[in-house]
Amino acid sequence: PSYFTIFLLFLLLCQQTEIAATYSMAGQRNKAITIYDQLLSYVQRHNQRLARYAGQLAMIAHNYSIDLGLEKRYKEAIEIAELGRRTCVEYGHYQFLPGLLAIMAECYYFMNETEKSAELYYQAHVLYKAVGDEHNLKIIDAEIKERIKTTLPF
């Protein structure tokens, strides 16, 4: 495809992601989930050769798994977040990695799998600290303290 076509597809993807996020914030998460599912399928089928593939897939997986988790569809949320995590690692695109780990940690917590949850919370904490994301570090530390009943020594 031409650069113009790729650019248009990228804009369309961004627009659809914004629409899904708007539905989610308006409490219509099932509509958002449907859009994210379609976007994820599209990106997996058509965009694997593009340089932005990993970032696109990770962003969609991140937002999609958040909404699945909020709908208490924890196993599905973990599957989608794990897809995003594997993509981040495989392609060296780490922007969404700590968030994906945090989503998985939260879902495992609500599924009463405390050991898996604690390990993933720890990994998310380390990454948020490494990149200097103080906002999300405070959130993750509060969740660790409340849910895992511990504080990390660093």
XYZ file of C-alpha atoms in Angstrom:
154
model
C 0.000 0.000 0.000
C 1.033 3.588 -0.568
C 2.167 5.845 2.265
C -1.028 7.834 1.832
C -3.139 4.687 2.274
C -1.135 3.691 5.360
C -1.574 7.186 6.785
C -5.345 7.074 6.207
C -5.583 3.657 7.850
C -3.631 4.957 10.827
C -5.991 7.936 11.183
C -8.993 5.620 10.958
C -7.530 3.374 13.634
C -6.960 6.378 15.916
C -10.491 7.606 15.311
C -12.032 4.212 16.088
C -9.926 3.934 19.243
C -11.198 7.334 20.378
C -14.790 6.288 19.689
C -14.326 3.124 21.749
C -12.759 5.121 24.599
C -15.677 7.554 24.514
C -18.181 4.705 24.775
C -16.206 3.271 27.675
C -16.096 6.572 29.572
C -19.838 6.959 28.989
C -20.416 3.606 30.684
C -21.209 1.774 27.463
C -18.341 -0.658 27.806
C -19.945 -3.440 25.783
C -19.997 -1.150 22.738
C -16.369 -0.259 23.413
C -15.479 -3.949 23.767
C -17.082 -4.705 20.402
C -15.093 -1.924 18.717
C -11.828 -3.011 20.363
C -12.452 -6.604 19.286
C -12.922 -5.495 15.680
C -9.861 -3.219 15.808
C -7.690 -5.952 17.269
C -8.763 -8.416 14.574
C -8.136 -5.849 11.850
C -4.677 -4.916 13.122
C -3.676 -8.565 13.498
C -4.788 -9.391 9.951
C -3.637 -6.316 8.055
C -0.957 -4.371 9.898
C 1.704 -6.905 10.910
C 4.142 -5.642 8.296
C 3.831 -2.016 9.393
C 6.373 -0.397 11.686
C 3.614 0.778 14.023
C 2.086 -2.700 14.426
C 3.380 -3.397 17.946
C 2.278 -0.023 19.279
C -1.141 -0.307 17.684
C -1.752 -3.811 18.959
C -0.446 -3.023 22.455
C -2.607 0.106 22.734
C -5.735 -1.727 21.623
C -4.990 -4.702 23.895
C -4.431 -2.331 26.831
C -7.704 -0.464 26.401
C -9.651 -3.592 25.462
C -8.442 -5.531 28.511
C -9.304 -2.636 30.824
C -12.914 -2.687 29.657
C -13.102 -6.483 29.855
C -11.816 -6.298 33.426
C -14.322 -3.601 34.354
C -17.035 -5.904 33.022
C -15.656 -8.675 35.277
C -14.625 -10.733 32.256
C -11.292 -11.445 33.896
C -10.144 -14.473 31.899
C -10.761 -12.679 28.609
C -9.025 -9.567 29.937
C -5.979 -11.641 30.888
C -5.882 -13.295 27.439
C -5.980 -9.945 25.636
C -3.479 -8.329 28.021
C -1.155 -11.323 27.583
C -1.367 -10.910 23.802
C -0.377 -7.271 24.265
C 2.435 -8.219 26.657
C 3.872 -10.793 24.251
C 3.724 -8.276 21.411
C 5.521 -5.636 23.497
C 8.306 -8.069 24.318
C 8.592 -9.564 20.828
C 8.762 -6.197 19.067
C 10.604 -4.210 21.748
C 7.745 -1.734 22.157
C 7.323 -1.229 25.909
C 5.062 1.813 26.273
C 2.007 -0.213 27.348
C 3.837 -3.083 29.062
C 3.530 -1.891 32.685
C -0.164 -1.148 32.217
C -0.801 -4.564 30.679
C 0.969 -6.215 33.621
C -1.087 -4.149 36.080
C -4.328 -5.158 34.364
C -3.345 -8.811 34.538
C -2.377 -8.427 38.215
C -5.747 -6.904 39.033
C -7.668 -9.592 37.160
C -5.745 -12.392 38.879
C -6.432 -10.695 42.206
C -10.171 -10.716 41.546
C -9.916 -14.368 40.506
C -8.303 -15.110 43.908
C -4.945 -16.040 42.386
C -2.906 -13.975 44.815
C 0.558 -15.326 43.953
C 0.196 -14.579 40.240
C -1.298 -11.219 41.095
C 1.566 -10.317 43.446
C 4.226 -11.264 40.871
C 2.570 -9.157 38.172
C 2.049 -6.199 40.518
C 5.760 -6.377 41.361
C 6.728 -6.395 37.667
C 4.433 -3.448 36.928
C 5.873 -1.555 39.915
C 9.453 -2.080 38.715
C 8.636 -0.891 35.191
C 6.671 2.164 36.332
C 9.593 3.056 38.602
C 12.142 2.472 35.830
C 10.385 4.843 33.437
C 9.633 7.450 36.106
C 5.841 7.187 35.847
C 5.116 8.511 39.349
C 1.349 8.759 38.797
C 0.866 5.088 37.954
C 3.535 4.042 40.454
C 1.467 5.572 43.267
C -1.656 3.783 42.003
C 0.091 0.413 41.733
C 1.705 0.810 45.162
C -1.684 1.571 46.719
C -3.153 -1.532 45.075
C -0.240 -3.654 46.312
C -0.699 -2.338 49.848
C -4.470 -2.846 49.821
C -4.725 -6.130 47.946
C -1.495 -7.971 48.555
C -1.131 -6.514 52.065
C 2.495 -5.520 51.648
C 4.688 -2.646 50.617
C 7.730 -2.926 48.440
C 11.039 -1.867 50.018
C 11.932 0.424 47.121
